[in-house]
Structures are given as C-alpha cells and as structure tokens.
Amino acid sequence: MKSGEPPASGASPPRTDTYAGTMPVAVVWRRYVLLLLALALACAVALVVPRQLFPDGALGAQTLLGVILFLLLGAPAIWYRLVAPLLQEERERLAEHAARTHLAEERLRTHENNARLEHALEIAEDEAAVMRIAEQALQAMAPDTGAQLLLASDADGDIDQNITVGDMTPAARCTIRRPRDCPTVRRGQGLVYEDSMSLSACAGLSGKLDLSCAAACTPVFVGGRGTGMLRSLGHTGDAELYRQLQSLTFNAHLIGRRLAVIRSMAASEAKATTDPLTGLSNRRVLEAGLARFLRQKARFALVIADIDHFKKVNDTHGHDVGDRALKLLATTLKQFVRREDLVCRFGGEEFVMLLAGLDAGHAATLVERVRAELPRATARDKVPAFTISAGVVDEQDGGDAEALLRVADGLLYEAKSLGRDRVVSSPRTEAEVDPMVAGARGAW
C-alpha cells in the first residue's frame, strides 16, 4: 500500500457563499430567448394552420384547432426550456442540502463520540481500563471494515498489547514487533495507504491484500515518545478514509495522553513503594499488607531474616559486593514465594516475608529451603558465600503489627545468639496449637 494525500475533490469543502449554484447570465438569456422563439413559432403555427384548413371562416373550429396546435407545440418547449431546468435545479439544491445536513450530523456525531471518549478516558484508573475503552471506541468507529491498536509498555520495547476489532483478515493485520518498525511512528504523523501494491505496501502486514484494500494509520505517543499505532481499513479511492484518519489521530492523542498520566503515576507510586537496590517492596508496603492481613483475620506467617556478618562482607569485599549480596538474597527469596505473598526489604540487611495461609511451622520449612539454596546461588552468581538467620511467627503470636514484628525480631536475635545460620520459629503451647481441644482436655 502506498501513502498519499487527499484528492483535491475530497479536500475542498462545498461552497457556502451566496453565489454558489448561480447560473451564468448567458445561459439564462439563451434559455429564455429560445423559449420565446419556440412559443412564437407555436403561436404562428396556431394562427396560420387553422385558417388554411378552414378558409370559410369557421371561427370556432379555427380557434379550437389553434389552441390544440399551440399546446402541442408550446407545451414541450415550456417543459424542456423552463419547467424541467427549474425542477432539476430544485433537485440539486435539495441533494446539496441533504449532503450538507448529513455532513453536519456526522460532524456532530463525531464530536459527541470524541467528547464521550475523552470523558471516559479521564476517569480511567489504570491501563487496563484505557485499553477496554479504546477497544469500544474502535468498535464504534470501524464496525464493518476493522481496526487495530498496537501498543508497547515502552517506546524501545516490543509490542505487548494488540487489540483487533471488526472484520479484519489475518493478512490485513499489522504484525510489527516494535513501535519504531512502523513508518507512521517514525514519521510522527498519520498516513493513508491508498492501495495494497506489493512494492509500496506497509512492511508490517502479514500478507498480501486485495488491490481495493486501503488503510489509515496514525501513531500513538505516550509522554512524547511513539509507543504504538492505531489503524483502520477502508477501500481504495474512498475519501472517507481521510476523515477516518482524522478520527484515528484524535483518538490516538486522547489514548496516549491518558496513558502518559497513568504510567507517570504508576512510576511515581512504584518509586515511593519500591526499594531501589533490590526492587522489592519497602517498609511502607509491608505495613499496609500486614494491616490488611490483620484486618481480614486471615492466617499468615511473618518472617524476619537478615544476612549474617553483613558488616564483615562489606568491610572485606566492599560495598559493591555487599549490594550484590543483598540483590542475590532478594532474588532467592522471590523464587520461593507465591503471587499472594509479599517480600519486602525492611532496612539494611533485613528482609521481611508475609506468607498467606501458612503457619509458623510451614513458613520455617520454606525459609530452610531458602537457606539450602543460597550456597548454589552464591556460587552461580560469583558472590562471596554468606548465610542468613531468621525468626518466624504467625498471626497467633501478636494482636497487632507491632507485636508481631517485635516477637519475630526477638526470634531473629535468638537465632543469632544460637550461632547464626539457622531458623527459629515461635514456640507453641498445647493450648496455642488448638484452644478448642485444650479446653476439652481440661474438662476431662
């Protein structure tokens, strides 16, 4: 398909001045002169022929015949020279008025749709909501021909979101891998590919198309960088495709603007809740998660772990190596948790794990697996070997977050005092294990 500019006929709006449609004076003059000549001829025939046919003075017959001849000869002239042109002009005027009315209605409808889209995007809270709204907008804009939205999370990354609506064959779908592979993104402006000739076809197409297939494409800019594109199919030579490009461009602007706000807010929130060194959640997220578990009265375990003799690691090998050790421990901890669990850097060399649905015993078993994995991980990443100590509690060991952290911290220091490189979990009395059973045994 090749790009092109709108044809002159499609680009020029109909004239709206008072002289639009006014007939030239010469044409009007010629029309009425011919009409008068035709009527004069019909009148002459109507006067002469009856006298020739009825020379004896039959006045009634002459008059009747003259009227008939005049009507037969003059009526066609009146129709073709006067009535028919006036009717044709009226039809053209009505057609032009209908076209202008339709165009005005289309513009009003487009304006209303754009206003609704803008409002919907303004209240979209996350990127998933933006994509859902964009899909609905594409369905409304191209219900028959088909449309496509390709988007990447980053301008330099790969396309990771692809929304296709309408009747779009696999060959007509764009399959670019990165945003900068698209000509519209590189140029920074929309394009209309007026046909699908192989020499000028878009390189992103997955196959050859029918020669009558055309497409309009426009880039999506997020934060000033091209991160995707919007496209819609049409037919070769259809001026509607250029109007479609205007709608696509406006929609792409709204989508990109909202995505920029959402991604900026997400980046700011991540910066405020993420430890920059390890990429783990920070203490702020831990406190919120712990409060949520306690509020829901759910079963969970809490683990506080830290690196043994971390100061010695820093003093011996340098702070860069110490940072690598912290990153390695963070990566190893994440390998052993589930989606619903939470791993946070608590501060310094201390890490906290919130493990949903586990008691202290099962959580201690998980931490032992982490300890067993560390020698292999340090050898693989060429980090000086180190060990960890940990204290493990569950929701029964404290009534609030502060109490749980205090108990777990005490167990951590108990592990340190016992020689380090070990896991200490909270002790259990018989009643703590099962209060209902303990009460029943006391009754016996």
Tab-separated table of C-alpha atoms in Angstrom:
chain	number	residue	atom	x	y	z
A	1	MET	CA	0.000	0.000	0.000
A	2	LYS	CA	1.307	3.457	-0.712
A	3	SER	CA	0.780	6.685	1.109
A	4	GLY	CA	-0.888	9.668	-0.461
A	5	GLU	CA	-2.530	12.980	0.155
A	6	PRO	CA	-6.290	13.569	-0.005
A	7	PRO	CA	-7.574	14.254	-3.501
A	8	ALA	CA	-8.481	17.828	-4.300
A	9	SER	CA	-12.150	16.976	-4.562
A	10	GLY	CA	-12.124	15.360	-1.157
A	11	ALA	CA	-10.121	18.167	0.417
A	12	SER	CA	-12.228	21.089	-0.816
A	13	PRO	CA	-15.467	21.619	1.107
A	14	PRO	CA	-18.578	22.629	-0.844
A	15	ARG	CA	-19.003	26.355	-1.403
A	16	THR	CA	-21.289	28.099	1.010
A	17	ASP	CA	-21.328	31.659	-0.447
A	18	THR	CA	-24.459	33.225	-1.891
A	19	TYR	CA	-23.287	32.795	-5.478
A	20	ALA	CA	-22.759	29.039	-5.247
A	21	GLY	CA	-25.014	27.338	-7.797
A	22	THR	CA	-25.941	30.651	-9.563
A	23	MET	CA	-26.387	30.094	-13.307
A	24	PRO	CA	-24.337	32.266	-15.731
A	25	VAL	CA	-26.269	35.139	-17.356
A	26	ALA	CA	-25.562	33.906	-20.903
A	27	VAL	CA	-27.103	30.526	-20.125
A	28	VAL	CA	-30.213	32.147	-18.632
A	29	TRP	CA	-30.504	34.539	-21.583
A	30	ARG	CA	-30.119	31.733	-24.122
A	31	ARG	CA	-32.674	29.574	-22.302
A	32	TYR	CA	-35.400	32.210	-22.279
A	33	VAL	CA	-34.672	33.511	-25.810
A	34	LEU	CA	-35.068	30.007	-27.179
A	35	LEU	CA	-38.219	29.551	-25.119
A	36	LEU	CA	-39.700	32.784	-26.539
A	37	LEU	CA	-38.756	31.775	-30.087
A	38	ALA	CA	-40.377	28.357	-29.564
A	39	LEU	CA	-43.537	29.950	-28.179
A	40	ALA	CA	-43.614	32.498	-31.053
A	41	LEU	CA	-43.312	29.664	-33.572
A	42	ALA	CA	-46.066	27.717	-31.852
A	43	CYS	CA	-48.275	30.832	-31.856
A	44	ALA	CA	-47.628	31.475	-35.573
A	45	VAL	CA	-48.472	27.871	-36.450
A	46	ALA	CA	-51.603	28.072	-34.286
A	47	LEU	CA	-52.757	31.194	-36.214
A	48	VAL	CA	-51.813	30.201	-39.762
A	49	VAL	CA	-52.669	26.500	-39.987
A	50	PRO	CA	-56.345	26.772	-38.857
A	51	ARG	CA	-57.001	29.498	-41.432
A	52	GLN	CA	-55.525	27.335	-44.159
A	53	LEU	CA	-57.580	24.329	-43.118
A	54	PHE	CA	-60.831	26.261	-42.526
A	55	PRO	CA	-60.774	29.160	-45.005
A	56	ASP	CA	-64.572	29.567	-44.961
A	57	GLY	CA	-64.492	31.457	-41.686
A	58	ALA	CA	-65.432	28.679	-39.244
A	59	LEU	CA	-64.183	30.735	-36.336
A	60	GLY	CA	-64.927	28.154	-33.653
A	61	ALA	CA	-63.087	25.416	-35.473
A	62	GLN	CA	-60.152	27.681	-36.206
A	63	THR	CA	-59.899	28.723	-32.546
A	64	LEU	CA	-60.123	25.169	-31.231
A	65	LEU	CA	-57.533	23.907	-33.687
A	66	GLY	CA	-55.264	26.874	-32.935
A	67	VAL	CA	-55.377	26.182	-29.196
A	68	ILE	CA	-54.646	22.497	-29.731
A	69	LEU	CA	-51.694	23.254	-32.018
A	70	PHE	CA	-50.330	25.851	-29.622
A	71	LEU	CA	-50.500	23.394	-26.728
A	72	LEU	CA	-48.932	20.607	-28.742
A	73	LEU	CA	-46.063	22.779	-29.909
A	74	GLY	CA	-45.624	25.115	-26.954
A	75	ALA	CA	-46.000	22.694	-24.031
A	76	PRO	CA	-42.809	20.714	-24.803
A	77	ALA	CA	-40.879	23.955	-25.192
A	78	ILE	CA	-42.203	25.234	-21.859
A	79	TRP	CA	-41.366	21.906	-20.203
A	80	TYR	CA	-37.877	21.415	-21.582
A	81	ARG	CA	-36.828	25.061	-21.527
A	82	LEU	CA	-38.472	26.258	-18.325
A	83	VAL	CA	-40.070	23.674	-16.047
A	84	ALA	CA	-37.556	20.820	-16.365
A	85	PRO	CA	-34.471	23.006	-15.643
A	86	LEU	CA	-36.215	24.540	-12.641
A	87	LEU	CA	-37.097	21.074	-11.312
A	88	GLN	CA	-33.531	19.876	-11.897
A	89	GLU	CA	-32.148	22.894	-10.040
A	90	GLU	CA	-34.508	22.211	-7.151
A	91	ARG	CA	-33.457	18.541	-7.019
A	92	GLU	CA	-29.802	19.532	-6.991
A	93	ARG	CA	-30.443	22.101	-4.285
A	94	LEU	CA	-32.249	19.534	-2.144
A	95	ALA	CA	-29.495	16.969	-2.716
A	96	GLU	CA	-26.856	19.506	-1.747
A	97	HIS	CA	-28.831	20.450	1.336
A	98	ALA	CA	-29.214	16.774	2.280
A	99	ALA	CA	-25.462	16.227	1.818
A	100	ARG	CA	-24.632	19.229	3.975
A	101	THR	CA	-27.133	18.103	6.607
A	102	HIS	CA	-25.623	14.601	6.612
A	103	LEU	CA	-22.130	16.053	6.899
A	104	ALA	CA	-23.211	18.279	9.782
A	105	GLU	CA	-24.843	15.310	11.518
A	106	GLU	CA	-21.687	13.232	11.028
A	107	ARG	CA	-19.543	16.009	12.470
A	108	LEU	CA	-21.894	16.390	15.433
A	109	ARG	CA	-21.890	12.630	15.990
A	110	THR	CA	-18.101	12.567	15.790
A	111	HIS	CA	-17.855	15.469	18.222
A	112	GLU	CA	-20.176	13.715	20.680
A	113	ASN	CA	-18.239	10.445	20.387
A	114	ASN	CA	-14.957	12.269	20.927
A	115	ALA	CA	-16.376	14.043	23.978
A	116	ARG	CA	-17.591	10.738	25.435
A	117	LEU	CA	-14.237	9.098	24.755
A	118	GLU	CA	-12.368	11.965	26.379
A	119	HIS	CA	-14.582	11.819	29.469
A	120	ALA	CA	-14.306	8.020	29.705
A	121	LEU	CA	-10.507	8.156	29.459
A	122	GLU	CA	-10.267	10.911	32.062
A	123	ILE	CA	-11.886	8.661	34.665
A	124	ALA	CA	-9.968	5.508	33.653
A	125	GLU	CA	-7.934	4.471	36.689
A	126	ASP	CA	-5.453	2.071	35.119
A	127	GLU	CA	-4.046	0.936	31.814
A	128	ALA	CA	-6.452	-1.998	31.549
A	129	ALA	CA	-9.392	0.423	31.706
A	130	VAL	CA	-7.816	2.585	28.980
A	131	MET	CA	-7.427	-0.425	26.698
A	132	ARG	CA	-11.022	-1.503	27.298
A	133	ILE	CA	-12.293	1.990	26.437
A	134	ALA	CA	-10.044	2.142	23.362
A	135	GLU	CA	-11.459	-1.167	22.127
A	136	GLN	CA	-15.012	0.147	22.473
A	137	ALA	CA	-14.064	3.330	20.598
A	138	LEU	CA	-12.574	1.307	17.727
A	139	GLN	CA	-15.690	-0.853	17.509
A	140	ALA	CA	-17.848	2.261	17.204
A	141	MET	CA	-15.548	3.913	14.667
A	142	ALA	CA	-14.989	0.969	12.291
A	143	PRO	CA	-17.740	-1.625	12.839
A	144	ASP	CA	-17.531	-3.035	9.304
A	145	THR	CA	-14.035	-2.502	7.921
A	146	GLY	CA	-11.983	-3.372	11.028
A	147	ALA	CA	-9.453	-1.520	13.152
A	148	GLN	CA	-6.376	-2.335	15.207
A	149	LEU	CA	-4.474	-0.898	18.175
A	150	LEU	CA	-0.871	-1.928	18.823
A	151	LEU	CA	0.862	-0.702	21.963
A	152	ALA	CA	4.108	-1.264	23.833
A	153	SER	CA	4.821	-0.674	27.505
A	154	ASP	CA	7.937	1.235	26.476
A	155	ALA	CA	8.889	3.040	23.284
A	156	ASP	CA	12.024	0.914	22.969
A	157	GLY	CA	10.318	-2.344	23.909
A	158	ASP	CA	8.248	-4.878	21.997
A	159	ILE	CA	4.555	-4.598	21.209
A	160	ASP	CA	2.780	-6.340	24.092
A	161	GLN	CA	-0.837	-5.261	23.569
A	162	ASN	CA	-2.784	-5.945	20.379
A	163	ILE	CA	-6.487	-5.135	20.048
A	164	THR	CA	-8.262	-6.016	16.788
A	165	VAL	CA	-11.946	-5.291	16.143
A	166	GLY	CA	-14.259	-5.745	13.169
A	167	ASP	CA	-13.787	-7.899	10.100
A	168	MET	CA	-10.018	-7.876	9.579
A	169	THR	CA	-8.438	-10.817	7.790
A	170	PRO	CA	-5.135	-12.195	9.110
A	171	ALA	CA	-3.317	-10.834	6.033
A	172	ALA	CA	-4.579	-7.310	6.785
A	173	ARG	CA	-3.330	-7.280	10.376
A	174	CYS	CA	-0.188	-5.384	11.254
A	175	THR	CA	2.493	-7.537	12.869
A	176	ILE	CA	5.251	-5.063	13.714
A	177	ARG	CA	7.426	-6.181	16.633
A	178	ARG	CA	8.428	-2.784	17.978
A	179	PRO	CA	6.838	0.667	17.663
A	180	ARG	CA	9.745	2.102	15.696
A	181	ASP	CA	9.193	-0.563	12.998
A	182	CYS	CA	6.054	1.358	11.951
A	183	PRO	CA	6.528	4.146	9.332
A	184	THR	CA	3.844	6.304	10.957
A	185	VAL	CA	5.648	6.165	14.307
A	186	ARG	CA	8.986	7.016	12.712
A	187	ARG	CA	7.471	9.933	10.780
A	188	GLY	CA	5.392	11.077	13.729
A	189	GLN	CA	2.260	11.613	11.650
A	190	GLY	CA	-0.643	9.667	10.203
A	191	LEU	CA	-0.567	8.082	6.766
A	192	VAL	CA	-3.157	6.759	4.325
A	193	TYR	CA	-2.042	3.728	2.312
A	194	GLU	CA	-4.276	4.078	-0.725
A	195	ASP	CA	-3.717	0.652	-2.245
A	196	SER	CA	-2.024	-2.637	-1.487
A	197	MET	CA	0.523	-2.876	-4.321
A	198	SER	CA	3.349	-5.060	-3.092
A	199	LEU	CA	6.134	-2.558	-3.850
A	200	SER	CA	4.573	0.134	-1.656
A	201	ALA	CA	2.815	-1.982	0.931
A	202	CYS	CA	3.472	-1.445	4.625
A	203	ALA	CA	6.211	-3.771	5.825
A	204	GLY	CA	4.195	-4.614	8.918
A	205	LEU	CA	1.483	-6.504	7.034
A	206	SER	CA	1.401	-10.252	7.480
A	207	GLY	CA	0.365	-10.942	3.883
A	208	LYS	CA	-0.689	-9.523	0.512
A	209	LEU	CA	-4.138	-7.936	0.271
A	210	ASP	CA	-6.737	-7.308	-2.359
A	211	LEU	CA	-5.861	-4.289	-4.535
A	212	SER	CA	-9.016	-2.489	-3.398
A	213	CYS	CA	-7.937	-2.541	0.247
A	214	ALA	CA	-6.588	0.658	1.792
A	215	ALA	CA	-5.694	1.657	5.339
A	216	ALA	CA	-5.265	4.707	7.548
A	217	CYS	CA	-2.596	4.563	10.269
A	218	THR	CA	-1.608	7.054	12.960
A	219	PRO	CA	0.959	6.876	15.784
A	220	VAL	CA	0.194	6.794	19.499
A	221	PHE	CA	2.553	8.970	21.546
A	222	VAL	CA	2.864	8.432	25.290
A	223	GLY	CA	4.898	11.034	27.087
A	224	GLY	CA	6.239	12.390	23.817
A	225	ARG	CA	7.521	9.025	22.563
A	226	GLY	CA	5.927	6.798	19.934
A	227	THR	CA	4.789	3.648	21.704
A	228	GLY	CA	2.167	2.278	19.324
A	229	MET	CA	-0.234	2.920	16.479
A	230	LEU	CA	-3.917	2.957	15.529
A	231	ARG	CA	-5.072	1.773	12.115
A	232	SER	CA	-8.332	1.298	10.247
A	233	LEU	CA	-9.089	-0.403	6.932
A	234	GLY	CA	-11.026	1.077	4.019
A	235	HIS	CA	-11.341	0.966	0.245
A	236	THR	CA	-9.081	2.470	-2.392
A	237	GLY	CA	-10.246	5.888	-3.545
A	238	ASP	CA	-12.687	6.363	-0.679
A	239	ALA	CA	-12.394	9.901	0.710
A	240	GLU	CA	-13.988	8.615	3.927
A	241	LEU	CA	-10.618	7.057	4.783
A	242	TYR	CA	-9.102	10.531	5.192
A	243	ARG	CA	-11.879	11.523	7.560
A	244	GLN	CA	-11.251	8.236	9.343
A	245	LEU	CA	-7.619	9.253	9.722
A	246	GLN	CA	-8.695	12.446	11.500
A	247	SER	CA	-10.758	10.418	13.989
A	248	LEU	CA	-7.917	7.957	14.479
A	249	THR	CA	-5.475	10.786	15.139
A	250	PHE	CA	-7.760	12.393	17.697
A	251	ASN	CA	-8.390	9.058	19.445
A	252	ALA	CA	-4.684	8.264	19.461
A	253	HIS	CA	-3.987	11.632	21.065
A	254	LEU	CA	-6.536	11.022	23.835
A	255	ILE	CA	-5.341	7.469	24.479
A	256	GLY	CA	-1.677	8.482	24.552
A	257	ARG	CA	-2.350	11.440	26.834
A	258	ARG	CA	-4.213	9.320	29.394
A	259	LEU	CA	-1.647	6.527	29.258
A	260	ALA	CA	1.091	9.077	29.921
A	261	VAL	CA	-0.688	10.243	33.078
A	262	ILE	CA	-1.374	6.697	34.311
A	263	ARG	CA	2.167	5.479	33.626
A	264	SER	CA	3.653	8.544	35.268
A	265	MET	CA	1.509	7.997	38.352
A	266	ALA	CA	2.404	4.295	38.412
A	267	ALA	CA	6.104	5.114	38.138
A	268	SER	CA	5.843	7.621	40.986
A	269	GLU	CA	3.948	5.137	43.138
A	270	ALA	CA	6.441	2.383	42.375
A	271	LYS	CA	9.286	4.708	43.272
A	272	ALA	CA	7.604	5.502	46.586
A	273	THR	CA	6.903	1.857	47.420
A	274	THR	CA	9.922	0.047	45.968
A	275	ASP	CA	13.403	-0.404	47.348
A	276	PRO	CA	15.699	0.985	44.628
A	277	LEU	CA	18.515	-1.502	45.223
A	278	THR	CA	16.663	-4.827	45.322
A	279	GLY	CA	13.418	-3.958	43.541
A	280	LEU	CA	11.442	-5.378	46.472
A	281	SER	CA	8.597	-3.598	48.191
A	282	ASN	CA	9.641	-1.293	51.002
A	283	ARG	CA	8.513	-0.901	54.601
A	284	ARG	CA	5.521	1.187	53.590
A	285	VAL	CA	4.067	-1.687	51.558
A	286	LEU	CA	4.862	-4.151	54.347
A	287	GLU	CA	2.911	-2.132	56.899
A	288	ALA	CA	-0.083	-1.874	54.552
A	289	GLY	CA	-0.022	-5.597	53.776
A	290	LEU	CA	0.332	-6.583	57.418
A	291	ALA	CA	-2.573	-4.308	58.370
A	292	ARG	CA	-4.694	-5.885	55.630
A	293	PHE	CA	-3.981	-9.435	56.852
A	294	LEU	CA	-4.816	-8.483	60.427
A	295	ARG	CA	-7.993	-6.682	59.398
A	296	GLN	CA	-9.170	-9.715	57.446
A	297	LYS	CA	-8.278	-12.045	60.382
A	298	ALA	CA	-6.583	-14.289	57.849
A	299	ARG	CA	-3.980	-16.952	58.546
A	300	PHE	CA	-0.466	-15.861	57.656
A	301	ALA	CA	3.141	-16.181	58.735
A	302	LEU	CA	5.716	-13.415	59.152
A	303	VAL	CA	9.445	-13.967	58.654
A	304	ILE	CA	12.285	-11.584	59.502
A	305	ALA	CA	15.612	-12.648	58.002
A	306	ASP	CA	18.972	-10.972	57.589
A	307	ILE	CA	22.452	-11.718	56.338
A	308	ASP	CA	24.875	-12.991	58.957
A	309	HIS	CA	28.028	-10.879	59.463
A	310	PHE	CA	26.935	-8.473	56.723
A	311	LYS	CA	29.254	-5.765	58.009
A	312	LYS	CA	32.159	-8.158	57.570
A	313	VAL	CA	31.093	-8.777	53.968
A	314	ASN	CA	31.132	-5.021	53.316
A	315	ASP	CA	34.448	-4.461	55.112
A	316	THR	CA	36.152	-7.392	53.418
A	317	HIS	CA	34.831	-7.197	49.871
A	318	GLY	CA	33.489	-3.648	49.582
A	319	HIS	CA	30.044	-2.155	49.436
A	320	ASP	CA	29.511	-3.135	45.801
A	321	VAL	CA	29.825	-6.789	46.739
A	322	GLY	CA	27.546	-6.168	49.731
A	323	ASP	CA	24.931	-4.719	47.390
A	324	ARG	CA	25.238	-7.758	45.130
A	325	ALA	CA	24.685	-9.998	48.149
A	326	LEU	CA	21.528	-8.098	49.061
A	327	LYS	CA	20.231	-8.376	45.491
A	328	LEU	CA	21.006	-12.086	45.400
A	329	LEU	CA	19.131	-12.718	48.640
A	330	ALA	CA	16.162	-10.704	47.359
A	331	THR	CA	16.093	-12.740	44.133
A	332	THR	CA	16.343	-16.020	46.038
A	333	LEU	CA	13.531	-15.092	48.406
A	334	LYS	CA	11.258	-14.196	45.477
A	335	GLN	CA	11.896	-17.604	43.921
A	336	PHE	CA	10.223	-19.355	46.856
A	337	VAL	CA	7.102	-17.224	47.317
A	338	ARG	CA	3.738	-17.168	45.549
A	339	ARG	CA	1.822	-14.355	43.903
A	340	GLU	CA	-0.219	-13.712	47.041
A	341	ASP	CA	2.872	-13.491	49.262
A	342	LEU	CA	4.899	-10.371	49.949
A	343	VAL	CA	8.676	-9.931	50.231
A	344	CYS	CA	9.996	-6.604	51.493
A	345	ARG	CA	13.322	-5.062	52.367
A	346	PHE	CA	12.844	-3.950	55.954
A	347	GLY	CA	16.032	-1.924	56.178
A	348	GLY	CA	19.766	-2.536	55.907
A	349	GLU	CA	20.325	-6.274	55.521
A	350	GLU	CA	16.919	-7.233	56.995
A	351	PHE	CA	14.102	-8.698	54.898
A	352	VAL	CA	10.508	-9.493	55.831
A	353	MET	CA	8.223	-12.055	54.227
A	354	LEU	CA	4.423	-12.205	54.627
A	355	LEU	CA	3.233	-15.678	53.662
A	356	ALA	CA	-0.514	-16.020	53.180
A	357	GLY	CA	-2.239	-19.112	54.548
A	358	LEU	CA	0.852	-20.558	56.301
A	359	ASP	CA	1.530	-21.102	59.973
A	360	ALA	CA	4.924	-20.624	61.616
A	361	GLY	CA	5.963	-24.254	61.121
A	362	HIS	CA	5.324	-24.345	57.376
A	363	ALA	CA	6.896	-20.912	56.955
A	364	ALA	CA	10.040	-22.116	58.784
A	365	THR	CA	10.249	-25.030	56.351
A	366	LEU	CA	10.121	-22.613	53.415
A	367	VAL	CA	12.920	-20.485	54.882
A	368	GLU	CA	15.026	-23.615	55.372
A	369	ARG	CA	14.689	-24.242	51.638
A	370	VAL	CA	15.934	-20.698	51.012
A	371	ARG	CA	18.943	-21.372	53.242
A	372	ALA	CA	19.679	-24.563	51.349
A	373	GLU	CA	19.559	-22.717	48.008
A	374	LEU	CA	21.925	-19.897	48.990
A	375	PRO	CA	25.240	-21.810	48.553
A	376	ARG	CA	24.264	-22.721	44.975
A	377	ALA	CA	23.062	-19.187	44.246
A	378	THR	CA	26.225	-17.507	45.544
A	379	ALA	CA	28.427	-19.895	43.567
A	380	ARG	CA	26.396	-19.339	40.394
A	381	ASP	CA	26.477	-15.524	40.659
A	382	LYS	CA	30.077	-15.401	41.894
A	383	VAL	CA	29.131	-13.685	45.145
A	384	PRO	CA	31.107	-14.457	48.323
A	385	ALA	CA	29.274	-17.133	50.314
A	386	PHE	CA	27.042	-15.900	53.106
A	387	THR	CA	24.361	-17.318	55.391
A	388	ILE	CA	21.135	-15.985	56.864
A	389	SER	CA	19.291	-16.195	60.153
A	390	ALA	CA	15.534	-15.860	60.508
A	391	GLY	CA	12.746	-15.549	63.043
A	392	VAL	CA	9.304	-16.888	62.142
A	393	VAL	CA	5.901	-16.131	63.683
A	394	ASP	CA	2.281	-16.312	62.601
A	395	GLU	CA	-0.891	-14.348	63.296
A	396	GLN	CA	-1.386	-16.037	66.694
A	397	ASP	CA	1.818	-14.549	68.116
A	398	GLY	CA	0.566	-10.976	68.402
A	399	GLY	CA	-2.579	-8.921	68.402
A	400	ASP	CA	-1.206	-6.172	66.166
A	401	ALA	CA	1.534	-5.478	63.658
A	402	GLU	CA	3.942	-4.008	66.180
A	403	ALA	CA	3.656	-7.038	68.462
A	404	LEU	CA	4.221	-9.495	65.614
A	405	LEU	CA	7.302	-7.646	64.395
A	406	ARG	CA	8.651	-7.430	67.917
A	407	VAL	CA	8.235	-11.187	68.512
A	408	ALA	CA	9.762	-12.080	65.127
A	409	ASP	CA	12.676	-9.727	65.759
A	410	GLY	CA	13.274	-11.399	69.128
A	411	LEU	CA	13.359	-14.821	67.479
A	412	LEU	CA	15.820	-13.495	64.883
A	413	TYR	CA	18.201	-12.391	67.607
A	414	GLU	CA	17.717	-15.730	69.320
A	415	ALA	CA	18.892	-17.396	66.092
A	416	LYS	CA	21.914	-15.086	66.117
A	417	SER	CA	22.723	-15.974	69.709
A	418	LEU	CA	22.478	-19.701	68.923
A	419	GLY	CA	25.255	-19.421	66.357
A	420	ARG	CA	23.550	-17.888	63.291
A	421	ASP	CA	22.775	-19.694	60.026
A	422	ARG	CA	19.504	-21.057	61.365
A	423	VAL	CA	15.747	-20.500	61.556
A	424	VAL	CA	13.897	-20.082	64.857
A	425	SER	CA	10.093	-20.190	64.868
A	426	SER	CA	7.714	-19.218	67.622
A	427	PRO	CA	7.206	-21.872	70.347
A	428	ARG	CA	3.758	-23.373	70.827
A	429	THR	CA	1.968	-24.481	73.952
A	430	GLU	CA	-0.703	-27.141	73.712
A	431	ALA	CA	-3.456	-24.560	74.113
A	432	GLU	CA	-1.942	-22.346	71.388
A	433	VAL	CA	-1.991	-25.233	68.963
A	434	ASP	CA	-5.722	-25.870	69.336
A	435	PRO	CA	-7.635	-23.922	72.002
A	436	MET	CA	-10.820	-25.950	71.478
A	437	VAL	CA	-9.060	-29.258	72.056
A	438	ALA	CA	-7.140	-27.904	75.028
A	439	GLY	CA	-10.343	-26.725	76.662
A	440	ALA	CA	-11.947	-30.098	76.121
A	441	ARG	CA	-8.970	-31.891	77.697
A	442	GLY	CA	-9.181	-29.630	80.730
A	443	ALA	CA	-12.815	-30.633	81.164
A	444	TRP	CA	-11.887	-34.270	81.116
